[in-house]
PDB file of C-alpha atoms in Angstrom:
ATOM      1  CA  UNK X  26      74.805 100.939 163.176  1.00 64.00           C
ATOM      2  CA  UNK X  27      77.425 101.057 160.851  1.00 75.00           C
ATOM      3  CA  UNK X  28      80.368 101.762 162.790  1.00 85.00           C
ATOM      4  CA  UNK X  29      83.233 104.590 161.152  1.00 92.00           C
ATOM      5  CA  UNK X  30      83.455 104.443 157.770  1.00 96.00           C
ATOM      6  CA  UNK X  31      86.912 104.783 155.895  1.00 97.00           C
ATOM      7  CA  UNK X  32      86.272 107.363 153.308  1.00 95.00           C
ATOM      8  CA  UNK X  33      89.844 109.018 153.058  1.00 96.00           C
ATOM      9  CA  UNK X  34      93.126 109.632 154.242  1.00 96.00           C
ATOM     10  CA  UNK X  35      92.654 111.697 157.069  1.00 97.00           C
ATOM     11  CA  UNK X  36      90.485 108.852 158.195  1.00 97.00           C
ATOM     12  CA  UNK X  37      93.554 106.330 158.165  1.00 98.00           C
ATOM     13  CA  UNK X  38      95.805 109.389 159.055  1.00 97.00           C
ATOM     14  CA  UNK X  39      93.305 108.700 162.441  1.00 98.00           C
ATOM     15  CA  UNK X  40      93.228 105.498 162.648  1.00 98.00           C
ATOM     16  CA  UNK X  41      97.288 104.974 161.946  1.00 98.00           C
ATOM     17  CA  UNK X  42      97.682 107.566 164.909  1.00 98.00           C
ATOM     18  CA  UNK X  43      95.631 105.729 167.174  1.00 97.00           C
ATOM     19  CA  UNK X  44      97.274 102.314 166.411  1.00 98.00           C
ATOM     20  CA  UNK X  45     100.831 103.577 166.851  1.00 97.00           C
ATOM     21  CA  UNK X  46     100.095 105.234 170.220  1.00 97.00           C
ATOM     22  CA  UNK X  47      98.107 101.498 171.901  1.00 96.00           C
ATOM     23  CA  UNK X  48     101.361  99.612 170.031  1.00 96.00           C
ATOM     24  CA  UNK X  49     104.655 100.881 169.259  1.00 96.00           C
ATOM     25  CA  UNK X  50     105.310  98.119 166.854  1.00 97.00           C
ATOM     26  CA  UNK X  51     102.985  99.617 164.693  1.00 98.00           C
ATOM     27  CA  UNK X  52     105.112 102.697 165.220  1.00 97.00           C
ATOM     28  CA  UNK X  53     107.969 100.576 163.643  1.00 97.00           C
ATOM     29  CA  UNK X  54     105.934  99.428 160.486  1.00 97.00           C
ATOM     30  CA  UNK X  55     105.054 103.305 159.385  1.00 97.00           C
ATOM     31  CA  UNK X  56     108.639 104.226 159.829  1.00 96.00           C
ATOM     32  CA  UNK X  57     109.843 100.714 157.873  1.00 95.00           C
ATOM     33  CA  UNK X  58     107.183 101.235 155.275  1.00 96.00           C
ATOM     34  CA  UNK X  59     105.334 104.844 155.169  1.00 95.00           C
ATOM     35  CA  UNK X  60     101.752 105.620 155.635  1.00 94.00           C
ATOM     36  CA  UNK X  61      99.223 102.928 154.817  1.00 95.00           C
ATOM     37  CA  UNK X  62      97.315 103.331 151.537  1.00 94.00           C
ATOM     38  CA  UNK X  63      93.626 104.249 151.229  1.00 95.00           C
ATOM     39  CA  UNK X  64      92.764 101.398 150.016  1.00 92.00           C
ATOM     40  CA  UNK X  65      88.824 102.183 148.552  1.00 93.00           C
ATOM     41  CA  UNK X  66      87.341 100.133 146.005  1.00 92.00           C
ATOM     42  CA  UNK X  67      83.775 101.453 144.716  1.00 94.00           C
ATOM     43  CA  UNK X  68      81.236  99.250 146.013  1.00 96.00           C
ATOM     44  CA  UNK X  69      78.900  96.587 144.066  1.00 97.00           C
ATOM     45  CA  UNK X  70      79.495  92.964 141.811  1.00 97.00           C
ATOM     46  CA  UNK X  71      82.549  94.073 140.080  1.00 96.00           C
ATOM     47  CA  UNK X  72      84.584  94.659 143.237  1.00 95.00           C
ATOM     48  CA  UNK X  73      83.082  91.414 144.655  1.00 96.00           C
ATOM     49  CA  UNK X  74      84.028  89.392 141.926  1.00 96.00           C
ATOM     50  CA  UNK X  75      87.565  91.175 142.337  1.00 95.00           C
ATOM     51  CA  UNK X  76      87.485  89.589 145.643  1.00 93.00           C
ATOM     52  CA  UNK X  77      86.299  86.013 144.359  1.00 94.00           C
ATOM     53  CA  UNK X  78      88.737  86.182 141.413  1.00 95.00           C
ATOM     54  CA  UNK X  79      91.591  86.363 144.272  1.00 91.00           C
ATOM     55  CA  UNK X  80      90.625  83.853 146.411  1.00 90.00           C
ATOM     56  CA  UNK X  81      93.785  81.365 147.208  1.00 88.00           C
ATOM     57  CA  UNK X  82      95.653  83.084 144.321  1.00 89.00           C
ATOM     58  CA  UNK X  83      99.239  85.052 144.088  1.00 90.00           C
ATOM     59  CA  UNK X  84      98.422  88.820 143.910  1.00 91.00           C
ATOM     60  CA  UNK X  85     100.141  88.711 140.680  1.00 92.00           C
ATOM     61  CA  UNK X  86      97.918  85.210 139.360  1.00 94.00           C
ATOM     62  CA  UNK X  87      94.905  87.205 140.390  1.00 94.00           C
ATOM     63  CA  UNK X  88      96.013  90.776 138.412  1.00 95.00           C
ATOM     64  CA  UNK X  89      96.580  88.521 135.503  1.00 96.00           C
ATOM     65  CA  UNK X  90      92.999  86.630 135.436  1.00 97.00           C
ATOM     66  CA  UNK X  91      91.375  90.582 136.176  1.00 96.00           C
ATOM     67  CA  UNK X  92      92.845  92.202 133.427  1.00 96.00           C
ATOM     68  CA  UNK X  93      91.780  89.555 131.126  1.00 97.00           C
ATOM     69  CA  UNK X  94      88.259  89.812 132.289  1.00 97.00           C
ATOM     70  CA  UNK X  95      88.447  93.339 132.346  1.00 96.00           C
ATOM     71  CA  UNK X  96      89.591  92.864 128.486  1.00 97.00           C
ATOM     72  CA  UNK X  97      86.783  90.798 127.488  1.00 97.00           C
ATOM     73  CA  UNK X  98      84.330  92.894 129.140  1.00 97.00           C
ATOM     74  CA  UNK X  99      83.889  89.747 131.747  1.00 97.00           C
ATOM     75  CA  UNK X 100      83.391  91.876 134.909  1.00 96.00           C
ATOM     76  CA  UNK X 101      79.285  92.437 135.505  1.00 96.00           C
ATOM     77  CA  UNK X 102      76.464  89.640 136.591  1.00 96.00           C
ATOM     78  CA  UNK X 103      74.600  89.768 132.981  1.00 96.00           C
ATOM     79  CA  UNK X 104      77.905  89.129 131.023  1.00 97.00           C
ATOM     80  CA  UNK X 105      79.089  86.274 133.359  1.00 97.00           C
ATOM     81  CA  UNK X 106      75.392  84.613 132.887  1.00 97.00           C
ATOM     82  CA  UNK X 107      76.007  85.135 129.402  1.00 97.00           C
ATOM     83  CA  UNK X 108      78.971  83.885 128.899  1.00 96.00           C
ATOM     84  CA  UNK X 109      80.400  80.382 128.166  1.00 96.00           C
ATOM     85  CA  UNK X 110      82.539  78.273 130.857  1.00 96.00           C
ATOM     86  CA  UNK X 111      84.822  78.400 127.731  1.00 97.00           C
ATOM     87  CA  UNK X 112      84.713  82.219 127.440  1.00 97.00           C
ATOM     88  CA  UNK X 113      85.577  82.319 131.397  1.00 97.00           C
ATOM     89  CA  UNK X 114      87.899  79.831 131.379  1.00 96.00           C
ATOM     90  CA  UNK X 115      90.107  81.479 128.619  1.00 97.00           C
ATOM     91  CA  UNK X 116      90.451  84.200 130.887  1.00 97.00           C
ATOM     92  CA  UNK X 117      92.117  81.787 133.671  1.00 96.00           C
ATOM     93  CA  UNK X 118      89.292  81.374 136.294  1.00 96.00           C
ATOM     94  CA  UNK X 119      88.778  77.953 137.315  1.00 96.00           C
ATOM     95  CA  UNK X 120      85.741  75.807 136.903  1.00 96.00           C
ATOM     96  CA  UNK X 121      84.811  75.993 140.880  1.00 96.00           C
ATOM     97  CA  UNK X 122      85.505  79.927 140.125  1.00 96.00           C
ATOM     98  CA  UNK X 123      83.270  80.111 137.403  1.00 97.00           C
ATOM     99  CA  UNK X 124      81.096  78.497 139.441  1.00 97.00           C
ATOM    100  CA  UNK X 125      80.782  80.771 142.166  1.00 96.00           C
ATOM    101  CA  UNK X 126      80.875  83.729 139.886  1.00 97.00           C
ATOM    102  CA  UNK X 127      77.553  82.734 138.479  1.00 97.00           C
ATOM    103  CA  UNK X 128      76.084  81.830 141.405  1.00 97.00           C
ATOM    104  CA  UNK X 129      76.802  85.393 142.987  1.00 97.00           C
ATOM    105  CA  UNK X 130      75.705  86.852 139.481  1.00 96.00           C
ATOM    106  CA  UNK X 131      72.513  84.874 140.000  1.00 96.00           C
ATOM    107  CA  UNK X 132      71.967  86.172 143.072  1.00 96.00           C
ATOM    108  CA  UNK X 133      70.706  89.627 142.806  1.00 93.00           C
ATOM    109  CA  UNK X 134      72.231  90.733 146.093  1.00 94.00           C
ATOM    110  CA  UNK X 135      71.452  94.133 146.670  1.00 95.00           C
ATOM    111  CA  UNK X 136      74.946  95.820 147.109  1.00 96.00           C
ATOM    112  CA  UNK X 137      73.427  99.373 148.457  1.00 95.00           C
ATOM    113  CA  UNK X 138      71.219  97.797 151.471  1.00 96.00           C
ATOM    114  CA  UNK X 139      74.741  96.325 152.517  1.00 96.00           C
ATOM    115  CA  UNK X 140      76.227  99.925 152.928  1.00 95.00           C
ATOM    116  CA  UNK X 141      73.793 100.163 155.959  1.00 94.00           C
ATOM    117  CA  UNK X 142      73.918  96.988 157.625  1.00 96.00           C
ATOM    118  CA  UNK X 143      76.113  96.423 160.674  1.00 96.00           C
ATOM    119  CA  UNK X 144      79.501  94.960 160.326  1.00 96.00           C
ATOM    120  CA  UNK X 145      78.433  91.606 161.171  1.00 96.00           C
ATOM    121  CA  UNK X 146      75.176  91.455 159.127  1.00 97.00           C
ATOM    122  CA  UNK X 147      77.241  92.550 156.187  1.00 97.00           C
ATOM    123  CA  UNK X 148      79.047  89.222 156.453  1.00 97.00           C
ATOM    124  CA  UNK X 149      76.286  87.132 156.747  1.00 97.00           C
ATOM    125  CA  UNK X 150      74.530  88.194 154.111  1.00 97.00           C
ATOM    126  CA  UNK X 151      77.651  88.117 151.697  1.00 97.00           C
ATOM    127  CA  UNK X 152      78.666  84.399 152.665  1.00 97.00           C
ATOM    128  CA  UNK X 153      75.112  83.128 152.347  1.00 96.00           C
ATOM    129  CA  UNK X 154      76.207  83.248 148.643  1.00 96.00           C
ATOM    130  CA  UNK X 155      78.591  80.072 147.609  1.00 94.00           C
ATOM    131  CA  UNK X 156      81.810  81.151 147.049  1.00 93.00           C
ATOM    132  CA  UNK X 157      82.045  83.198 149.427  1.00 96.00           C
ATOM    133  CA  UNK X 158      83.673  82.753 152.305  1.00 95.00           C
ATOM    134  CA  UNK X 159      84.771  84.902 155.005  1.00 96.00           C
ATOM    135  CA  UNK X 160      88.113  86.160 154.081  1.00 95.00           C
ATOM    136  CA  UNK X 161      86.508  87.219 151.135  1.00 95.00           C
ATOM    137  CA  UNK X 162      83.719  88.941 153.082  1.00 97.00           C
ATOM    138  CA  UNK X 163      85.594  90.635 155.288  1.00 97.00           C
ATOM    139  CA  UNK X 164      88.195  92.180 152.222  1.00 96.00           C
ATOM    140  CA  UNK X 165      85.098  93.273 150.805  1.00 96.00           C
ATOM    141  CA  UNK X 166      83.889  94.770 154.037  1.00 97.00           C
ATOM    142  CA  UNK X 167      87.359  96.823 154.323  1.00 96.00           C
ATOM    143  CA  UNK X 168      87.774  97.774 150.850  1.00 96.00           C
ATOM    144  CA  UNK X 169      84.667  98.391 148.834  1.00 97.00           C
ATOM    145  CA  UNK X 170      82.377  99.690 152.483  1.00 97.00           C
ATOM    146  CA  UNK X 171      85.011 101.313 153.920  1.00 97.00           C
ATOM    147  CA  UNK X 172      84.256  99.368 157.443  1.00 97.00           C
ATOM    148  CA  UNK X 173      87.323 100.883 159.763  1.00 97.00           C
ATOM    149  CA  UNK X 174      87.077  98.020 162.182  1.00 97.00           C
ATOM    150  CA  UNK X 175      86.757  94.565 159.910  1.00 97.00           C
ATOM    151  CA  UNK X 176      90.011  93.076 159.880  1.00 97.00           C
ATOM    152  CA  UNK X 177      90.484  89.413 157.748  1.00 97.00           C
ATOM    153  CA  UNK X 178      92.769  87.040 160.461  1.00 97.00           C
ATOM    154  CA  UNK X 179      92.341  84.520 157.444  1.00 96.00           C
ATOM    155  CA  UNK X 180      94.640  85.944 155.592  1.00 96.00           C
ATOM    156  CA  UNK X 181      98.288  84.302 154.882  1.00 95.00           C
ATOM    157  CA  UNK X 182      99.840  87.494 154.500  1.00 95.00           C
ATOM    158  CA  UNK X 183      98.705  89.602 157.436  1.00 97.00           C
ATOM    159  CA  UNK X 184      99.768  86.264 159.757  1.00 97.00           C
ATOM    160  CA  UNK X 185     103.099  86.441 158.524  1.00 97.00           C
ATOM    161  CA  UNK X 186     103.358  90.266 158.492  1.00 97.00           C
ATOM    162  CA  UNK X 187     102.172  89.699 161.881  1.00 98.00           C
ATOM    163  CA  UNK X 188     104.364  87.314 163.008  1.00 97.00           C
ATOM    164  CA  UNK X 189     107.102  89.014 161.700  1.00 97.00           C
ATOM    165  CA  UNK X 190     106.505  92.510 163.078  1.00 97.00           C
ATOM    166  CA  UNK X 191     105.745  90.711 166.531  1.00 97.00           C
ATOM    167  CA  UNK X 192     108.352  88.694 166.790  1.00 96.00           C
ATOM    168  CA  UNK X 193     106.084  85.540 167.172  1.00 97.00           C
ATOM    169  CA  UNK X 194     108.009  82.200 167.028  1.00 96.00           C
ATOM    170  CA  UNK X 195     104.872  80.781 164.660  1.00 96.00           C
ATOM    171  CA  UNK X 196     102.861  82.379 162.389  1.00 96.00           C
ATOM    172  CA  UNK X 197      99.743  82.734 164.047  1.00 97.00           C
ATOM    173  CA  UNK X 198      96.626  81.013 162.881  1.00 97.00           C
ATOM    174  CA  UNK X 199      93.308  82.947 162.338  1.00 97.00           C
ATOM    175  CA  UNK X 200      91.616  82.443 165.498  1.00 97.00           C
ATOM    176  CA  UNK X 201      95.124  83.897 167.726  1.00 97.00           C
ATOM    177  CA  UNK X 202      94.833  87.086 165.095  1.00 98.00           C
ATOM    178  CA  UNK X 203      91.617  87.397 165.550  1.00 97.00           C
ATOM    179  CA  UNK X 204      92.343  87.449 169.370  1.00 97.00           C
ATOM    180  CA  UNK X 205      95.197  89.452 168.878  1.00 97.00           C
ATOM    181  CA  UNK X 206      93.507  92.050 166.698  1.00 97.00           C
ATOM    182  CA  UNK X 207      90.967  92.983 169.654  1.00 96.00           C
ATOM    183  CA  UNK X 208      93.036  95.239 171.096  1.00 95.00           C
ATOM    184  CA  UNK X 209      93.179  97.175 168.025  1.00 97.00           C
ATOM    185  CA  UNK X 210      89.485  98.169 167.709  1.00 97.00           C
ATOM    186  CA  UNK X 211      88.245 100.661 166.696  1.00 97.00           C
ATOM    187  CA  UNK X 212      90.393 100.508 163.722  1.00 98.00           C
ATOM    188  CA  UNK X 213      91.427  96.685 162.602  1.00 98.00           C
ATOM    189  CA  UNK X 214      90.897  97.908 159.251  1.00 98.00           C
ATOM    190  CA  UNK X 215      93.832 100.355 159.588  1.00 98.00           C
ATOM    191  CA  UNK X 216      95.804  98.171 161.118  1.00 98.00           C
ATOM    192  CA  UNK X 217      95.252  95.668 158.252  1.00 98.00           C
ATOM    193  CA  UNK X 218      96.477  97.944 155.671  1.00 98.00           C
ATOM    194  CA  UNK X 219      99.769  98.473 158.277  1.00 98.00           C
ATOM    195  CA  UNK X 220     100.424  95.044 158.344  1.00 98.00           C
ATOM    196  CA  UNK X 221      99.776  94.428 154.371  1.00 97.00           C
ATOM    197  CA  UNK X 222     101.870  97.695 153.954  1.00 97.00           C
ATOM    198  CA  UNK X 223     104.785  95.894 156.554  1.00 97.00           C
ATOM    199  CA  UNK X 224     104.477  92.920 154.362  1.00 97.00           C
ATOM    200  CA  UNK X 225     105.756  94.600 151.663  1.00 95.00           C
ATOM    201  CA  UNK X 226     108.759  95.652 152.938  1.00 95.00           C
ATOM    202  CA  UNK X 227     109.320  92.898 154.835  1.00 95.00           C
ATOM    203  CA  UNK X 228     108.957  90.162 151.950  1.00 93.00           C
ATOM    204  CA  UNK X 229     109.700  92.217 149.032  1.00 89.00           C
ATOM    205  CA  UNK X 230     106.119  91.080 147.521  1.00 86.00           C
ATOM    206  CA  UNK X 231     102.484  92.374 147.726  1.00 91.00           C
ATOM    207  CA  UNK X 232     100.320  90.906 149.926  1.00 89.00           C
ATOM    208  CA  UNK X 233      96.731  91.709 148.522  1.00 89.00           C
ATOM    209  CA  UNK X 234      95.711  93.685 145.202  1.00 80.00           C
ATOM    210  CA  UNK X 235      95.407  97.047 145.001  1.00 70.00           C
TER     211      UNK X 235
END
């Protein structure tokens, strides 16, 4: 089983609705910062390289490295094994990077059994690859499946967001989100995208790419 999928926005519409009437402070974040955005990626490498390409980067670091593989045509498993680590690396990624993009290009995962597979299973399978960890997973759970109740405690700025919009003294560390996130099942993935939308706002920067 699947669980909901996230196919539009009448489905965070839901889920936003839901969220606000369990926790008022999620109440506060819509009116601060509006509706959450959809947030759909199309499933498959590309958008899982997206993810890679991001990992322990500034949104704006990671737009910068995209576009230039975008440019150079960079972005699908037979072009990264073709390519040279000079080719990649004049595009910004990192020799670990390049690394790990070859290894998933190597892989052959099969992106459209993953569309099926429960929550869980989804993330094993993806972090049996190197290079992939769970953060990167989960974002790729949320935004290229759609999965309305994956949530990513891991990252930086949905701690602060949720430290901030709590009123924690600390920024909470990714086993207390997890925790904390619990009571916001069915529809962590929503609340992801309120606390990423809070962020914002809050710190007058993005907190993960569009």
């Amino acid at each position: 089983m699947t669980g909901r999928i996230i196919e539009t926005h009448a489905c965070i519409a839901e889920g936003t609705a839901h969220l606000c009437a369990v926790e008022p402070r999620f109440a506060y974040a819509v009116d601060q910062a509006g509706p959450p955005p959809l947030r759909r990626r199309r499933d498959g490498f590309e958008a899982l390289l997206s993810s890679i390409v991001s990992q322990q980067l500034s949104v704006a670091a990671a737009d910068t490295i995209w576009r230039r593989l975008k440019a150079a045509r960079l972005t699908g498993p037979r072009k990264i094994l073709a390519a040279s680590d000079d080719e990649l690396r004049a595009c910004g990624l990192s020799r670990q990077k390049i690394g790990f993009a070859r290894d998933l290009a190597a892989s052959r995962m099969d992106f459209r059994s993953l569309r099926h597979l429960p929550d869980e299973e989804v993330i094993a399978r993806l972090t049996a690859v190197r290079g992939i960890g769970r953060w990167t997973a989960e974002i790729y759970a949320m935004f290229a499946l759609g999965r309305a109740d994956v949530f990513a405690p891991g990252d930086l700025a949905l701690q602060e967001s949720a430290r901030l919009l709590f009123a924690l003294p600390d920024r909470p560390g990714e086993r207390a989100l997890r925790e904390m996130s619990g009571d916001w099942s069915p529809w962590r993935g929503v609340a992801a995208r309120l606390l990423w939308s809070y962020y914002r706002v809050a710190k007058d920067r993005e907190g993960i790419r569009e």
